[in-house]
Amino acid sequence: MMLDHLIDRIKDSPFSMSMLALGGLIFAVWATHFLVKELLLRGFDRLLRSTSFGKDESLRGHGIIGRLANIVPILVLLTGLRLVPELPAPIVQVVTNVSVAFIILSVSLALSAFLNLVNTLYYRRPDAGSKPIKGYIQIAKIVIFLMATILIIAALVDRSPLILLSGLGAITAVLILIFQDTLLSFVASVQISSSDMVRIGDWVEMPQLNADGDVIDIALHTVKVQNFDKTITTIPTRKLITDSFKNWRGMQEAGGRRIKRSLFIDQSSIHFLNQEEYDRLKRFRLLEEYLRDKGKELADWNEKLGEHGKESVNTRRITNIGTFRAYVERYLRTHPSVHQGLNLMVRQLAPTAEGLPLEIYCFTNSTVWPIYENIQSDIFDHLYAILPEFNLRAFQKAGGYDIQQGLAAKRGGEAPAYMEAPVAAKTPRPVRNTGRSRKKR
C-alpha cells in the first residue's frame, strides 16, 4: 500500500521522476563499466594468455582493447540520457558533447596503441635495424592527434569540424613555425632511411656532439647513441644530414679492424750489417728467404761496379733497419690473427725528433674491441722484445732515472746495461774575452 502511494507521488513529481531515472542511468553506466572491465576484459585477457601471442608481455601490454572498452559505458550514457524525462536541454547538450569528445579521445589513444604494436612487431624482423619505421609511426601519431584535437574541439563547441578546417589556411604559417623541427626531422628521417646512412646497432662517431658508441634508437626527432662509457648521447635527427659523422659499419662488415701504429726507432742504432750479425740473423726462419734473395740482388749489383766495387762506400749493403722491416712484414703475413685479405704493409715515415717512425699498417681478423686490442698488444709486445736481436733501439726520451744513471756512470759507477753508447766528451768551456791580456804561465 505504501509502495503504491510512493510510486504515485513520484509520478506526480517530475523532478523526482527525473532524479530517479538519472540515478538508474548512473547505475547502468557503472554496471556496464564493471561488466566490461572486470568480467569481459579479464576473461578476454585469460583467454589471450593461453595463446602464443598473449604470453608475450611486450605485445599484450599495449592496451588497445582496454582503451576501446572505455567507449561502451559512454555509449550507454548517451543512449540512456535521452530516456531521462524533464532533463534540461543545456545539461543534455553539455553531457553529449563531452561524451562524444571522450569517445574521440579513446579512439585516438587506441589507434596510437595499435601503431605501437605495429612498431613492436616490425622490430622483430631481421631487417628492421636497417630500415626503422619509428619516425613514420610518430608522424602518423601526430596526424591522428591533430585530427583528434580538431574533432574534440568541434564536439565541445558543437560546431562542424569543417568550419575549423576552413580556418587552417589562415594559420598555416603559424603551424609551419610550430612544427618546423618536426618537418625537418621528418625529411631527415626519410633521407636517412632511403640512403641507409644509419642503422640500429651501428657504431657512429660524432666528436662535435660527444657521441662515440652504438645507435640504440632512431626516432623522428632524435637518434640515441650509447657511448662506450654507457652514457647516452641524444643527437637531433637532422644533424645526421647537416653535419658530418663517421659510421664504422663498413669496418664491421669487412670483418677486419685496422692497426695503424708506429715503432719509433732510435736513428743512432741504424747501421749496415756486419758478417757476424748477418750470420746470426740467418737463424730466423722468417728471414732465411729474404736474406738469400737480398744478398744475391746486392751481389749482382755490386759486381757491375767493377773496380769501384772494391770500396765499401760505393756498394749496396744490407741494413739492420731494412732487415727488421722485412722481418715485421713476414711476421704479420704469418700471424693467425691478422687478416690476410686486407691491406698489409710496413713502411717508414718521415723522421721526427722522436726517432724514425716504422709504421705497421694491417687489419685484425676480428672487429670485437677487446679481441682487437689484445691482438694489437701481442704484436707490439713481440716487436719491442725482438728489436735488440737487430741491434736496434726504440727511441725514448730521457727520464729522471736515465739522468741519474748517467750521472752515476760519469762519477765512476757502473753504467746501466741498456746504456751502451759512450758518454760524449765534455766540450771545453770557451774563454770569455774580458779585454785584459793574460800572462803565459
Coordinates of C-alpha atoms in Angstrom, one line a residue:
M1 CA 0.0 0.0 0.0
M2 CA 2.8 2.4 1.0
L3 CA 4.8 1.4 -2.1
D4 CA 1.9 2.2 -4.4
H5 CA 1.4 5.5 -2.7
L6 CA 5.2 6.3 -3.1
I7 CA 5.0 5.5 -6.8
D8 CA 2.0 7.7 -7.3
R9 CA 3.8 10.6 -5.6
I10 CA 6.9 10.1 -7.7
K11 CA 4.8 10.1 -10.9
D12 CA 3.1 13.3 -9.8
S13 CA 6.6 14.9 -9.2
P14 CA 8.5 15.5 -12.5
F15 CA 11.7 16.4 -10.6
S16 CA 11.6 13.1 -8.5
M17 CA 11.0 11.2 -11.7
S18 CA 14.0 12.8 -13.4
M19 CA 16.3 12.1 -10.4
L20 CA 15.1 8.5 -10.2
A21 CA 15.8 8.0 -13.9
L22 CA 19.1 9.8 -13.7
G23 CA 20.1 7.6 -10.8
G24 CA 19.1 4.5 -12.7
L25 CA 21.2 5.7 -15.7
I26 CA 24.2 6.3 -13.5
F27 CA 23.9 2.8 -12.0
A28 CA 23.5 1.3 -15.6
V29 CA 26.7 3.1 -16.6
W30 CA 28.6 1.8 -13.6
A31 CA 27.3 -1.7 -14.1
T32 CA 28.3 -1.6 -17.7
H33 CA 31.8 -0.4 -16.8
F34 CA 32.0 -3.2 -14.2
L35 CA 30.9 -5.9 -16.6
V36 CA 33.2 -4.7 -19.4
K37 CA 36.3 -4.0 -17.3
E38 CA 36.1 -6.6 -14.5
L39 CA 34.5 -9.6 -16.3
L40 CA 34.8 -9.3 -20.1
L41 CA 38.3 -7.8 -20.2
R42 CA 39.6 -10.2 -17.5
G43 CA 38.1 -13.2 -19.3
F44 CA 39.5 -12.0 -22.6
D45 CA 42.9 -11.5 -21.0
R46 CA 42.9 -15.0 -19.6
L47 CA 41.9 -16.4 -23.0
L48 CA 44.7 -14.4 -24.7
R49 CA 47.3 -15.6 -22.2
S50 CA 46.6 -19.2 -23.4
T51 CA 47.8 -18.3 -26.9
S52 CA 51.4 -17.7 -28.0
F53 CA 50.5 -14.1 -28.8
G54 CA 49.2 -13.4 -25.3
K55 CA 52.2 -14.9 -23.5
D56 CA 54.4 -12.1 -24.8
E57 CA 54.1 -9.1 -22.3
S58 CA 55.6 -6.7 -24.8
L59 CA 52.7 -7.4 -27.3
R60 CA 49.9 -7.8 -24.7
G61 CA 50.7 -4.7 -22.7
H62 CA 49.8 -2.0 -25.3
G63 CA 46.2 -1.8 -24.0
I64 CA 44.3 -1.4 -27.3
I65 CA 41.2 -3.4 -26.1
G66 CA 41.2 -1.6 -22.7
R67 CA 41.0 1.8 -24.4
L68 CA 38.2 0.7 -26.7
A69 CA 36.3 -0.8 -23.8
N70 CA 36.1 2.7 -22.2
I71 CA 33.7 3.6 -25.0
V72 CA 31.0 1.1 -24.0
P73 CA 29.8 2.9 -20.8
I74 CA 29.8 6.2 -22.7
L75 CA 27.5 4.7 -25.3
V76 CA 25.2 3.5 -22.6
L77 CA 25.2 7.0 -21.1
L78 CA 24.4 8.7 -24.5
T79 CA 21.6 6.2 -25.1
G80 CA 20.0 6.5 -21.7
L81 CA 20.4 10.2 -21.5
R82 CA 17.5 10.6 -24.0
L83 CA 15.2 8.4 -21.7
V84 CA 15.6 10.7 -18.7
P85 CA 12.4 12.9 -18.6
E86 CA 12.4 16.6 -17.9
L87 CA 16.2 16.9 -18.1
P88 CA 17.2 20.4 -19.0
A89 CA 18.4 20.7 -22.6
P90 CA 21.6 22.6 -21.8
I91 CA 22.7 19.8 -19.5
V92 CA 21.9 17.1 -22.1
Q93 CA 23.9 19.1 -24.7
V94 CA 26.9 19.5 -22.5
V95 CA 27.0 15.8 -21.4
T96 CA 26.5 14.7 -25.0
N97 CA 29.3 17.0 -26.3
V98 CA 31.7 15.8 -23.5
S99 CA 30.9 12.2 -24.1
V100 CA 31.5 12.5 -27.9
A101 CA 34.8 14.2 -27.2
F102 CA 35.7 11.4 -24.8
I103 CA 34.9 8.8 -27.4
I104 CA 37.1 10.6 -30.0
L105 CA 40.0 10.7 -27.5
S106 CA 39.6 7.0 -26.6
V107 CA 39.6 6.0 -30.3
S108 CA 42.7 8.1 -31.0
L109 CA 44.5 6.6 -28.0
A110 CA 43.6 3.1 -29.2
L111 CA 45.0 3.9 -32.7
S112 CA 48.2 5.2 -31.1
A113 CA 48.5 2.0 -29.1
F114 CA 47.9 0.0 -32.3
L115 CA 50.7 1.8 -34.0
N116 CA 53.0 1.0 -31.1
L117 CA 52.0 -2.7 -31.5
V118 CA 52.9 -2.5 -35.2
N119 CA 56.2 -0.9 -34.4
T120 CA 57.0 -3.7 -31.8
L121 CA 56.1 -6.4 -34.3
Y122 CA 58.1 -4.8 -37.1
Y123 CA 61.3 -4.6 -35.0
R124 CA 61.2 -8.4 -34.6
R125 CA 62.0 -8.7 -38.3
P126 CA 65.7 -9.4 -39.1
D127 CA 66.0 -6.4 -41.4
A128 CA 64.2 -4.0 -39.0
G129 CA 67.5 -2.4 -37.8
S130 CA 68.5 -1.3 -41.4
K131 CA 65.1 0.3 -42.1
P132 CA 63.5 1.6 -38.9
I133 CA 59.9 2.9 -39.1
K134 CA 59.7 4.6 -35.8
G135 CA 59.9 8.1 -37.4
Y136 CA 56.9 7.3 -39.7
I137 CA 55.0 5.9 -36.7
Q138 CA 55.5 9.1 -34.9
I139 CA 54.3 11.1 -37.9
A140 CA 51.2 9.0 -38.1
K141 CA 50.6 9.7 -34.4
I142 CA 51.0 13.4 -34.9
V143 CA 48.4 13.3 -37.7
I144 CA 46.0 11.2 -35.6
F145 CA 46.2 13.5 -32.5
L146 CA 46.0 16.6 -34.7
M147 CA 42.8 15.4 -36.3
A148 CA 41.5 14.2 -32.9
T149 CA 42.2 17.7 -31.4
I150 CA 40.1 19.3 -34.2
L151 CA 37.2 16.8 -33.8
I152 CA 37.3 17.2 -30.0
I153 CA 37.1 21.0 -30.2
A154 CA 34.3 20.8 -32.7
A155 CA 32.4 18.4 -30.5
L156 CA 32.8 20.6 -27.4
V157 CA 31.7 23.8 -29.1
D158 CA 29.0 21.9 -31.1
R159 CA 30.2 23.0 -34.5
S160 CA 31.1 21.2 -37.7
P161 CA 34.8 20.3 -37.9
L162 CA 34.7 21.7 -41.5
I163 CA 34.4 25.2 -40.0
L164 CA 37.6 24.7 -38.0
L165 CA 39.4 23.1 -41.0
S166 CA 38.5 26.0 -43.2
G167 CA 40.3 28.3 -40.9
L168 CA 43.5 26.3 -41.0
G169 CA 44.6 28.1 -44.2
A170 CA 44.9 31.3 -42.3
I171 CA 47.2 29.8 -39.7
T172 CA 49.3 27.6 -42.0
A173 CA 52.4 29.9 -41.5
V174 CA 52.0 29.6 -37.7
L175 CA 51.7 25.8 -37.9
I176 CA 54.8 25.6 -40.0
L177 CA 56.7 27.6 -37.4
I178 CA 55.4 25.4 -34.6
F179 CA 56.2 22.2 -36.4
Q180 CA 59.4 23.4 -38.0
D181 CA 61.6 20.9 -36.1
T182 CA 59.1 18.1 -36.9
L183 CA 59.1 18.8 -40.6
L184 CA 62.9 19.0 -40.7
S185 CA 63.2 15.8 -38.7
F186 CA 60.8 14.0 -41.0
V187 CA 62.7 15.0 -44.1
A188 CA 65.9 13.9 -42.4
S189 CA 64.4 10.6 -41.4
V190 CA 63.3 9.9 -45.0
Q191 CA 66.8 10.7 -46.3
I192 CA 68.5 8.5 -43.6
S193 CA 66.2 5.6 -44.3
S194 CA 66.3 5.9 -48.1
S195 CA 70.1 6.2 -48.2
D196 CA 70.7 3.7 -45.4
M197 CA 73.0 6.1 -43.6
V198 CA 72.4 4.8 -40.0
R199 CA 71.0 1.6 -38.6
I200 CA 70.3 0.5 -35.1
G201 CA 73.4 -1.2 -33.8
D202 CA 75.8 0.9 -35.9
W203 CA 78.9 2.3 -34.2
V204 CA 78.9 6.0 -35.0
E205 CA 81.4 8.7 -34.1
M206 CA 80.4 12.4 -33.9
P207 CA 83.0 14.3 -31.9
Q208 CA 81.3 17.7 -32.1
L209 CA 78.4 16.2 -30.1
N210 CA 80.4 13.9 -27.9
A211 CA 78.9 10.8 -29.4
D212 CA 81.0 7.7 -29.8
G213 CA 79.1 4.4 -29.5
D214 CA 76.3 2.3 -30.7
V215 CA 73.0 3.5 -32.1
I216 CA 70.2 2.2 -29.9
D217 CA 67.2 4.1 -31.1
I218 CA 66.2 6.0 -34.2
A219 CA 63.1 8.2 -33.7
L220 CA 61.6 11.1 -35.6
H221 CA 63.3 13.9 -33.7
T222 CA 66.3 12.2 -32.1
V223 CA 68.8 9.4 -32.5
K224 CA 70.1 7.9 -29.3
V225 CA 73.7 6.7 -29.1
Q226 CA 75.0 4.7 -26.2
N227 CA 78.7 5.6 -25.7
F228 CA 81.3 3.2 -24.6
D229 CA 81.2 4.6 -21.1
K230 CA 77.5 3.6 -21.1
T231 CA 76.3 7.2 -21.2
I232 CA 73.6 8.2 -23.7
T233 CA 74.1 11.0 -26.2
T234 CA 70.9 12.3 -27.9
I235 CA 71.5 13.6 -31.5
P236 CA 68.9 15.6 -33.4
T237 CA 68.0 13.6 -36.4
R238 CA 68.6 16.5 -38.8
K239 CA 72.2 16.8 -37.5
L240 CA 73.0 13.5 -39.3
I241 CA 72.1 15.2 -42.5
T242 CA 73.7 18.6 -42.0
D243 CA 76.8 17.6 -40.0
S244 CA 79.5 15.0 -40.8
F245 CA 79.9 11.8 -38.7
K246 CA 81.7 8.5 -39.0
N247 CA 79.9 5.2 -39.3
W248 CA 82.1 2.2 -38.5
R249 CA 79.6 -0.2 -40.1
G250 CA 81.9 -0.7 -43.1
M251 CA 84.7 -1.9 -40.8
Q252 CA 82.3 -4.4 -39.1
E253 CA 81.1 -5.7 -42.5
A254 CA 84.6 -6.1 -43.8
G255 CA 85.5 -8.3 -40.9
G256 CA 88.7 -6.6 -40.0
R257 CA 89.8 -3.7 -37.9
R258 CA 92.8 -1.6 -38.8
I259 CA 96.0 -1.4 -36.9
K260 CA 98.0 1.8 -37.7
R261 CA 100.7 2.4 -35.2
S262 CA 104.4 3.2 -35.4
L263 CA 107.5 2.0 -33.7
F264 CA 109.9 4.9 -33.1
I265 CA 113.4 3.7 -33.8
D266 CA 116.5 5.4 -32.3
Q267 CA 118.3 6.6 -35.5
S268 CA 121.7 6.3 -33.9
S269 CA 121.2 2.5 -33.8
I270 CA 120.7 2.1 -37.6
H271 CA 123.8 0.7 -39.4
F272 CA 124.9 -1.8 -42.0
L273 CA 125.0 -5.5 -41.0
N274 CA 128.4 -6.9 -40.5
Q275 CA 129.2 -10.6 -41.2
E276 CA 128.6 -11.7 -37.6
E277 CA 125.2 -10.0 -37.5
Y278 CA 124.3 -11.4 -40.9
D279 CA 125.1 -14.9 -39.8
R280 CA 123.1 -14.5 -36.6
L281 CA 120.0 -13.2 -38.4
K282 CA 120.1 -16.1 -40.9
R283 CA 118.9 -18.3 -38.0
F284 CA 115.5 -16.6 -38.2
R285 CA 113.1 -18.8 -40.2
L286 CA 111.2 -15.7 -41.4
L287 CA 114.4 -14.1 -42.7
E288 CA 116.0 -17.0 -44.4
E289 CA 114.5 -16.4 -47.9
Y290 CA 114.8 -12.6 -47.6
L291 CA 118.5 -12.7 -46.8
R292 CA 119.2 -15.1 -49.5
D293 CA 117.4 -13.2 -52.2
K294 CA 118.5 -9.8 -50.9
G295 CA 122.2 -11.0 -50.8
K296 CA 122.0 -12.2 -54.3
E297 CA 120.5 -9.0 -55.5
L298 CA 123.1 -6.8 -53.9
A299 CA 125.9 -9.1 -55.0
D300 CA 124.8 -8.8 -58.6
W301 CA 124.5 -5.0 -58.2
N302 CA 128.0 -4.6 -56.7
E303 CA 129.6 -6.9 -59.3
K304 CA 128.6 -4.4 -62.0
L305 CA 130.5 -1.7 -60.3
G306 CA 133.9 -3.2 -61.3
E307 CA 136.9 -1.5 -59.8
H308 CA 134.6 0.9 -57.9
G309 CA 133.0 -2.0 -56.1
K310 CA 136.2 -2.6 -54.1
E311 CA 135.4 0.5 -52.0
S312 CA 132.6 -0.2 -49.5
V313 CA 131.2 3.3 -49.8
N314 CA 130.2 2.6 -53.4
T315 CA 128.5 -0.7 -52.7
R316 CA 125.0 -1.5 -51.5
R317 CA 124.8 -3.4 -48.2
I318 CA 122.1 -4.8 -46.1
T319 CA 121.0 -2.7 -43.1
N320 CA 119.6 -3.8 -39.8
I321 CA 116.5 -1.5 -40.2
G322 CA 115.7 -2.9 -43.6
T323 CA 116.1 -6.5 -42.3
F324 CA 113.9 -5.7 -39.4
R325 CA 111.3 -4.2 -41.7
A326 CA 111.3 -7.3 -43.8
Y327 CA 111.0 -9.4 -40.6
V328 CA 108.0 -7.5 -39.4
E329 CA 106.2 -7.8 -42.7
R330 CA 106.8 -11.6 -42.8
Y331 CA 105.8 -11.9 -39.2
L332 CA 102.5 -10.2 -39.9
R333 CA 102.0 -12.4 -43.0
T334 CA 102.1 -15.5 -40.9
H335 CA 100.2 -14.2 -37.9
P336 CA 97.0 -16.1 -37.4
S337 CA 95.1 -13.1 -36.1
V338 CA 96.0 -10.7 -38.9
H339 CA 93.5 -10.5 -41.8
Q340 CA 95.4 -11.5 -44.9
G341 CA 92.7 -10.4 -47.3
L342 CA 93.1 -6.7 -46.5
N343 CA 95.9 -4.2 -46.9
L344 CA 99.1 -5.1 -45.0
M345 CA 102.4 -3.1 -45.2
V346 CA 105.3 -2.0 -43.1
R347 CA 106.7 1.4 -44.1
Q348 CA 109.0 4.2 -42.9
L349 CA 107.6 7.6 -42.3
A350 CA 109.4 10.9 -42.3
P351 CA 112.0 11.1 -39.4
T352 CA 111.0 13.1 -36.4
A353 CA 112.7 14.5 -33.3
E354 CA 111.3 11.4 -31.6
G355 CA 113.1 8.9 -33.9
L356 CA 112.4 7.1 -37.2
P357 CA 108.7 6.0 -37.3
L358 CA 108.3 2.5 -38.6
E359 CA 104.5 2.2 -39.2
I360 CA 102.7 -1.1 -39.0
Y361 CA 99.5 -1.0 -41.2
C362 CA 97.3 -4.1 -41.2
F363 CA 93.9 -5.4 -40.1
T364 CA 93.0 -7.9 -37.5
N365 CA 90.5 -10.7 -38.3
S366 CA 88.2 -9.7 -35.5
T367 CA 86.3 -6.4 -35.0
V368 CA 85.4 -7.1 -31.4
W369 CA 87.1 -4.3 -29.4
P370 CA 88.7 -6.4 -26.6
I371 CA 90.0 -9.0 -29.0
Y372 CA 91.3 -6.3 -31.3
E373 CA 93.2 -4.7 -28.5
N374 CA 94.7 -8.0 -27.4
I375 CA 95.9 -8.8 -30.9
Q376 CA 97.4 -5.4 -31.3
S377 CA 99.2 -5.5 -28.0
D378 CA 100.5 -9.0 -28.6
I379 CA 102.0 -7.9 -31.9
F380 CA 103.8 -4.9 -30.5
D381 CA 104.9 -6.9 -27.4
H382 CA 106.8 -9.2 -29.7
L383 CA 108.2 -6.4 -31.9
Y384 CA 109.6 -4.4 -29.0
A385 CA 111.1 -7.5 -27.5
I386 CA 112.8 -8.6 -30.8
L387 CA 114.4 -5.2 -31.5
P388 CA 117.7 -6.0 -29.7
E389 CA 118.2 -9.0 -32.0
F390 CA 118.7 -6.5 -34.8
N391 CA 120.9 -4.2 -32.7
L392 CA 118.1 -1.6 -32.8
R393 CA 116.8 0.5 -30.0
A394 CA 113.3 2.1 -29.5
F395 CA 113.5 5.8 -29.0
Q396 CA 112.6 7.0 -25.6
K397 CA 113.1 10.5 -24.1
A398 CA 115.4 10.5 -21.1
G399 CA 113.7 10.5 -17.8
G400 CA 114.8 11.1 -14.2
Y401 CA 116.1 7.6 -13.8
D402 CA 118.1 7.7 -17.0
I403 CA 119.8 11.0 -16.0
Q404 CA 120.5 9.6 -12.5
Q405 CA 122.2 6.5 -14.0
G406 CA 124.2 8.6 -16.5
L407 CA 125.5 10.8 -13.7
A408 CA 126.4 7.8 -11.7
A409 CA 128.4 6.4 -14.6
K410 CA 130.2 9.7 -15.0
R411 CA 131.2 9.6 -11.4
G412 CA 132.8 6.2 -11.9
G413 CA 129.9 3.9 -11.2
E414 CA 128.6 1.2 -13.4
A415 CA 126.5 2.3 -16.3
P416 CA 123.2 0.5 -16.8
A417 CA 123.1 -2.3 -19.3
Y418 CA 121.0 -0.5 -21.8
M419 CA 123.3 2.5 -22.0
E420 CA 125.8 1.1 -24.4
A421 CA 126.6 4.3 -26.2
P422 CA 129.6 6.1 -24.8
V423 CA 129.2 9.3 -22.9
A424 CA 130.2 12.2 -25.1
A425 CA 133.3 14.1 -24.1
K426 CA 132.7 17.3 -22.4
T427 CA 133.3 20.3 -24.6
P428 CA 135.7 22.8 -23.1
R429 CA 134.1 25.9 -21.9
P430 CA 135.2 28.8 -24.2
V431 CA 137.2 31.5 -22.5
R432 CA 135.4 34.8 -22.2
N433 CA 137.3 37.8 -23.5
T434 CA 137.5 40.3 -20.7
G435 CA 139.6 42.7 -22.6
R436 CA 142.6 42.1 -20.5
S437 CA 145.7 40.2 -21.6
R438 CA 146.7 37.0 -19.7
K439 CA 150.2 36.3 -18.9
K440 CA 151.6 32.9 -20.1
R441 CA 152.4 30.6 -17.3

